[in-house]
PDB file of C-alpha atoms in Angstrom:
ATOM      1  CA  ASN A 427       0.055   0.042  -0.055  1.00 34.00           C
ATOM      2  CA  ASP A 428       1.516   3.401  -1.008  1.00 37.00           C
ATOM      3  CA  ASN A 429       0.051   4.982   2.106  1.00 38.00           C
ATOM      4  CA  ASN A 430       2.208   2.895   4.374  1.00 46.00           C
ATOM      5  CA  MET A 431       5.760   3.471   5.400  1.00 44.00           C
ATOM      6  CA  ILE A 432       8.188   2.296   7.968  1.00 49.00           C
ATOM      7  CA  ALA A 433       9.609   4.642  10.464  1.00 45.00           C
ATOM      8  CA  ALA A 434      12.607   4.151  12.806  1.00 44.00           C
ATOM      9  CA  GLY A 435      12.286   4.915  16.515  1.00 46.00           C
ATOM     10  CA  SER A 436      14.310   4.076  19.578  1.00 43.00           C
ATOM     11  CA  VAL A 437      12.897   2.485  22.718  1.00 40.00           C
ATOM     12  CA  ALA A 438      16.008   3.129  24.682  1.00 41.00           C
ATOM     13  CA  GLY A 439      17.154   2.364  28.149  1.00 44.00           C
ATOM     14  CA  ALA A 440      14.529   3.873  30.400  1.00 47.00           C
ATOM     15  CA  MET A 441      13.613   1.672  33.472  1.00 46.00           C
ATOM     16  CA  ASP A 442      10.357   0.065  32.775  1.00 50.00           C
ATOM     17  CA  ASP A 443       7.750  -1.537  35.117  1.00 54.00           C
ATOM     18  CA  ASP A 444       9.730  -4.851  35.189  1.00 55.00           C
ATOM     19  CA  PHE A 445      13.008  -2.975  36.184  1.00 54.00           C
ATOM     20  CA  CYS A 446      14.481  -3.656  32.763  1.00 61.00           C
ATOM     21  CA  SER A 447      16.848  -1.046  31.285  1.00 69.00           C
ATOM     22  CA  ASP A 448      17.672  -2.851  28.070  1.00 81.00           C
ATOM     23  CA  ALA A 449      17.897  -0.613  24.894  1.00 87.00           C
ATOM     24  CA  PHE A 450      16.194  -1.519  21.622  1.00 89.00           C
ATOM     25  CA  LEU A 451      15.850  -0.295  18.138  1.00 91.00           C
ATOM     26  CA  SER A 452      12.306  -0.602  16.924  1.00 90.00           C
ATOM     27  CA  LEU A 453      10.768  -0.043  13.438  1.00 90.00           C
ATOM     28  CA  TYR A 454       7.115   0.969  13.434  1.00 88.00           C
ATOM     29  CA  LYS A 455       4.505   0.728  10.593  1.00 87.00           C
ATOM     30  CA  VAL A 456       2.934   4.062  10.032  1.00 83.00           C
ATOM     31  CA  ASP A 457      -0.517   3.840   8.321  1.00 78.00           C
ATOM     32  CA  PHE A 458      -2.043   7.186   7.508  1.00 77.00           C
ATOM     33  CA  THR A 459      -5.162   5.441   6.192  1.00 79.00           C
ATOM     34  CA  ASP A 460      -5.950   3.951   9.672  1.00 74.00           C
ATOM     35  CA  MET A 461      -6.909   6.828  11.831  1.00 74.00           C
ATOM     36  CA  ALA A 462      -8.938   4.642  14.166  1.00 79.00           C
ATOM     37  CA  SER A 463      -5.920   2.847  15.679  1.00 75.00           C
ATOM     38  CA  PRO A 464      -4.047   4.876  18.325  1.00 77.00           C
ATOM     39  CA  GLN A 465      -0.932   2.683  18.009  1.00 81.00           C
ATOM     40  CA  MET A 466       1.708   2.090  15.410  1.00 83.00           C
ATOM     41  CA  PRO A 467       2.558  -1.579  15.302  1.00 87.00           C
ATOM     42  CA  VAL A 468       6.188  -2.550  15.889  1.00 89.00           C
ATOM     43  CA  VAL A 469       7.336  -4.525  12.813  1.00 91.00           C
ATOM     44  CA  ALA A 470      10.960  -5.083  13.813  1.00 92.00           C
ATOM     45  CA  LYS A 471      12.917  -4.888  16.970  1.00 92.00           C
ATOM     46  CA  CYS A 472      16.451  -5.724  18.062  1.00 92.00           C
ATOM     47  CA  ALA A 473      18.583  -5.223  21.238  1.00 89.00           C
ATOM     48  CA  ILE A 474      21.120  -2.562  20.854  1.00 91.00           C
ATOM     49  CA  PRO A 475      24.371  -1.962  22.869  1.00 86.00           C
ATOM     50  CA  ASP A 476      23.364   1.410  24.552  1.00 89.00           C
ATOM     51  CA  ARG A 477      20.674   4.156  24.572  1.00 90.00           C
ATOM     52  CA  VAL A 478      20.427   6.139  21.291  1.00 91.00           C
ATOM     53  CA  HIS A 479      20.195  10.000  21.008  1.00 91.00           C
ATOM     54  CA  LYS A 480      19.473  10.088  17.171  1.00 92.00           C
ATOM     55  CA  VAL A 481      18.472   7.673  14.429  1.00 93.00           C
ATOM     56  CA  ASP A 482      18.274   8.216  10.725  1.00 95.00           C
ATOM     57  CA  TRP A 483      17.420   5.946   7.803  1.00 94.00           C
ATOM     58  CA  SER A 484      19.069   5.813   4.394  1.00 94.00           C
ATOM     59  CA  THR A 485      17.946   4.342   1.131  1.00 92.00           C
ATOM     60  CA  HIS A 486      21.554   3.183   0.597  1.00 92.00           C
ATOM     61  CA  HIS A 487      22.210  -0.615   0.664  1.00 91.00           C
ATOM     62  CA  GLY A 488      19.607  -3.273   0.148  1.00 86.00           C
ATOM     63  CA  ASN A 489      15.913  -2.963  -0.609  1.00 92.00           C
ATOM     64  CA  SER A 490      14.935  -1.361   2.636  1.00 93.00           C
ATOM     65  CA  GLY A 491      18.158   0.572   3.255  1.00 94.00           C
ATOM     66  CA  ILE A 492      20.142   1.081   6.414  1.00 95.00           C
ATOM     67  CA  VAL A 493      19.533   2.634   9.817  1.00 95.00           C
ATOM     68  CA  ALA A 494      22.130   4.585  11.776  1.00 96.00           C
ATOM     69  CA  GLY A 495      22.097   5.345  15.370  1.00 95.00           C
ATOM     70  CA  GLY A 496      24.165   7.788  17.457  1.00 95.00           C
ATOM     71  CA  LEU A 497      24.617   6.114  20.883  1.00 95.00           C
ATOM     72  CA  VAL A 498      25.214   7.552  24.337  1.00 94.00           C
ATOM     73  CA  ASP A 499      28.506   5.697  24.611  1.00 95.00           C
ATOM     74  CA  GLY A 500      30.006   7.697  21.660  1.00 95.00           C
ATOM     75  CA  SER A 501      29.566   4.875  19.072  1.00 96.00           C
ATOM     76  CA  VAL A 502      27.489   4.980  15.811  1.00 96.00           C
ATOM     77  CA  CYS A 503      25.820   1.696  14.838  1.00 96.00           C
ATOM     78  CA  ILE A 504      24.638   0.897  11.343  1.00 96.00           C
ATOM     79  CA  TRP A 505      21.888  -1.763  10.993  1.00 96.00           C
ATOM     80  CA  SER A 506      20.411  -3.427   7.849  1.00 95.00           C
ATOM     81  CA  ALA A 507      16.760  -2.523   7.522  1.00 94.00           C
ATOM     82  CA  ASP A 508      16.242  -5.607   5.335  1.00 95.00           C
ATOM     83  CA  THR A 509      17.519  -7.987   8.198  1.00 95.00           C
ATOM     84  CA  LEU A 510      15.592  -6.037  10.930  1.00 95.00           C
ATOM     85  CA  LEU A 511      12.338  -6.497   8.937  1.00 94.00           C
ATOM     86  CA  LYS A 512      13.117 -10.188   8.058  1.00 94.00           C
ATOM     87  CA  ASN A 513      13.664 -10.807  11.808  1.00 94.00           C
ATOM     88  CA  GLY A 514      10.419  -9.133  12.849  1.00 89.00           C
ATOM     89  CA  PRO A 515       9.349  -7.765  16.124  1.00 91.00           C
ATOM     90  CA  THR A 516      10.268 -10.812  18.166  1.00 89.00           C
ATOM     91  CA  PRO A 517      13.449 -12.224  16.686  1.00 87.00           C
ATOM     92  CA  ASP A 518      14.426 -15.723  17.931  1.00 87.00           C
ATOM     93  CA  ALA A 519      17.910 -16.737  19.051  1.00 86.00           C
ATOM     94  CA  ASP A 520      18.846 -18.012  15.508  1.00 89.00           C
ATOM     95  CA  ALA A 521      17.869 -14.686  13.855  1.00 90.00           C
ATOM     96  CA  GLU A 522      20.562 -13.007  11.743  1.00 93.00           C
ATOM     97  CA  ASP A 523      22.351 -10.098  13.339  1.00 94.00           C
ATOM     98  CA  PRO A 524      21.170  -6.867  11.676  1.00 95.00           C
ATOM     99  CA  LEU A 525      24.321  -4.945  12.893  1.00 95.00           C
ATOM    100  CA  LEU A 526      26.494  -4.198   9.844  1.00 96.00           C
ATOM    101  CA  CYS A 527      29.120  -2.197  11.656  1.00 96.00           C
ATOM    102  CA  ARG A 528      29.921  -0.162  14.764  1.00 97.00           C
ATOM    103  CA  ILE A 529      31.953   3.054  14.454  1.00 96.00           C
ATOM    104  CA  GLN A 530      33.798   4.104  17.500  1.00 95.00           C
ATOM    105  CA  GLN A 531      35.507   7.323  16.770  1.00 93.00           C
ATOM    106  CA  HIS A 532      33.589   9.792  19.030  1.00 94.00           C
ATOM    107  CA  THR A 533      34.807  10.078  22.689  1.00 93.00           C
ATOM    108  CA  ALA A 534      31.415  11.094  24.079  1.00 95.00           C
ATOM    109  CA  ALA A 535      27.644  10.788  23.218  1.00 96.00           C
ATOM    110  CA  VAL A 536      26.647  11.114  19.515  1.00 96.00           C
ATOM    111  CA  LYS A 537      23.826  13.503  19.438  1.00 95.00           C
ATOM    112  CA  GLY A 538      23.676  14.370  15.743  1.00 94.00           C
ATOM    113  CA  CYS A 539      23.425  11.659  12.986  1.00 95.00           C
ATOM    114  CA  GLN A 540      22.063  12.212   9.470  1.00 96.00           C
ATOM    115  CA  PHE A 541      22.384  10.684   6.015  1.00 97.00           C
ATOM    116  CA  ASN A 542      23.049  13.042   3.104  1.00 96.00           C
ATOM    117  CA  PRO A 543      19.627  13.052   1.329  1.00 95.00           C
ATOM    118  CA  LEU A 544      21.386  13.577  -2.088  1.00 96.00           C
ATOM    119  CA  GLN A 545      24.207  11.077  -1.599  1.00 96.00           C
ATOM    120  CA  PRO A 546      22.678   8.592   0.867  1.00 95.00           C
ATOM    121  CA  ASN A 547      25.957   6.680   1.468  1.00 96.00           C
ATOM    122  CA  PHE A 548      27.403   9.666   3.360  1.00 96.00           C
ATOM    123  CA  LEU A 549      26.631  10.000   7.071  1.00 96.00           C
ATOM    124  CA  ALA A 550      27.520  12.962   9.286  1.00 95.00           C
ATOM    125  CA  THR A 551      27.836  12.558  13.058  1.00 94.00           C
ATOM    126  CA  GLY A 552      28.561  15.104  15.868  1.00 93.00           C
ATOM    127  CA  GLY A 553      28.429  14.808  19.532  1.00 92.00           C
ATOM    128  CA  ALA A 554      29.208  16.027  23.058  1.00 93.00           C
ATOM    129  CA  ASP A 555      32.916  15.556  22.148  1.00 91.00           C
ATOM    130  CA  LYS A 556      32.547  18.632  19.992  1.00 90.00           C
ATOM    131  CA  GLU A 557      33.638  16.755  16.856  1.00 90.00           C
ATOM    132  CA  LEU A 558      31.948  16.537  13.529  1.00 90.00           C
ATOM    133  CA  LEU A 559      32.708  13.489  11.352  1.00 92.00           C
ATOM    134  CA  ILE A 560      31.661  12.450   8.075  1.00 94.00           C
ATOM    135  CA  TRP A 561      31.547   8.794   6.908  1.00 95.00           C
ATOM    136  CA  ASN A 562      31.477   7.189   3.336  1.00 96.00           C
ATOM    137  CA  LEU A 563      29.371   3.973   3.828  1.00 96.00           C
ATOM    138  CA  GLU A 564      29.747   2.874   0.242  1.00 95.00           C
ATOM    139  CA  ASN A 565      30.940  -0.401   1.752  1.00 95.00           C
ATOM    140  CA  VAL A 566      28.639  -0.469   4.891  1.00 92.00           C
ATOM    141  CA  THR A 567      30.759  -3.055   6.755  1.00 92.00           C
ATOM    142  CA  GLN A 568      33.942  -0.922   6.401  1.00 94.00           C
ATOM    143  CA  PRO A 569      32.962   2.845   6.707  1.00 94.00           C
ATOM    144  CA  LYS A 570      35.661   5.275   5.715  1.00 93.00           C
ATOM    145  CA  SER A 571      36.063   8.736   7.158  1.00 89.00           C
ATOM    146  CA  VAL A 572      35.900  11.447   4.481  1.00 88.00           C
ATOM    147  CA  PRO A 573      39.403  12.626   3.886  1.00 71.00           C
ATOM    148  CA  ALA A 574      38.235  15.920   2.275  1.00 58.00           C
ATOM    149  CA  CYS A 575      36.798  16.804   5.667  1.00 61.00           C
ATOM    150  CA  PRO A 576      39.432  16.447   8.361  1.00 58.00           C
ATOM    151  CA  LYS A 577      38.355  15.919  11.879  1.00 60.00           C
ATOM    152  CA  THR A 578      36.663  19.180  12.987  1.00 62.00           C
ATOM    153  CA  THR A 579      36.416  20.335  16.452  1.00 62.00           C
ATOM    154  CA  GLN A 580      33.609  22.857  17.334  1.00 66.00           C
ATOM    155  CA  ALA A 581      33.566  25.505  20.124  1.00 75.00           C
ATOM    156  CA  GLY A 582      30.793  23.593  21.948  1.00 84.00           C
ATOM    157  CA  GLU A 583      29.111  20.113  21.899  1.00 90.00           C
ATOM    158  CA  ILE A 584      27.257  19.396  18.730  1.00 91.00           C
ATOM    159  CA  THR A 585      23.634  18.772  19.436  1.00 92.00           C
ATOM    160  CA  ASP A 586      22.539  18.072  15.886  1.00 94.00           C
ATOM    161  CA  VAL A 587      23.705  17.864  12.222  1.00 94.00           C
ATOM    162  CA  ARG A 588      21.706  18.514   9.019  1.00 95.00           C
ATOM    163  CA  TRP A 589      22.596  18.170   5.365  1.00 96.00           C
ATOM    164  CA  ASN A 590      21.270  20.921   2.992  1.00 94.00           C
ATOM    165  CA  PRO A 591      18.422  19.199   0.948  1.00 94.00           C
ATOM    166  CA  LYS A 592      19.406  20.832  -2.297  1.00 95.00           C
ATOM    167  CA  PHE A 593      23.186  20.994  -2.102  1.00 93.00           C
ATOM    168  CA  SER A 594      25.005  17.914  -1.109  1.00 91.00           C
ATOM    169  CA  HIS A 595      28.214  19.712   0.024  1.00 91.00           C
ATOM    170  CA  ILE A 596      26.555  21.954   2.657  1.00 91.00           C
ATOM    171  CA  LEU A 597      26.243  20.652   6.215  1.00 90.00           C
ATOM    172  CA  GLY A 598      24.950  22.616   9.255  1.00 88.00           C
ATOM    173  CA  THR A 599      25.543  21.965  12.911  1.00 86.00           C
ATOM    174  CA  THR A 600      23.989  23.176  16.205  1.00 87.00           C
ATOM    175  CA  MET A 601      25.700  23.723  19.430  1.00 84.00           C
TER     176      MET A 601
END
């Protein structure tokens, strides 16, 4: 159905009624034709290593793309949306691991994480360590930092990053 799409969300780390503080990445089905239902059904879910500050979804790689998450521990995880969807909302112990790679270059929480809308294999990340990093995910299992953009340190912690939707070489940050 053309009116349906999948959205990424993070159910991350808050203590629940069962005293569980596990972190999860969940994918939800958004159906704008069903206004009677107050809930969006979870169509995929996986445990993740830490709570997430920011998630973004790219069309790059596979039929359903990849999902990136900027984690509290300073890492950036890249998951296969195809594998997440294949595993479903309650993956069993034999399910394929959807994690494609884990980038550990930031030294503090990653608070900004966005794929370039015009070149979806490029990911910008920024965080509490005041660093802005750009990654080329042409090979999603072996991300490469973009050499044309040396490690950049900002005056304050980066709280978000956004690519310009019309010009792929322009990137903004907030502090």
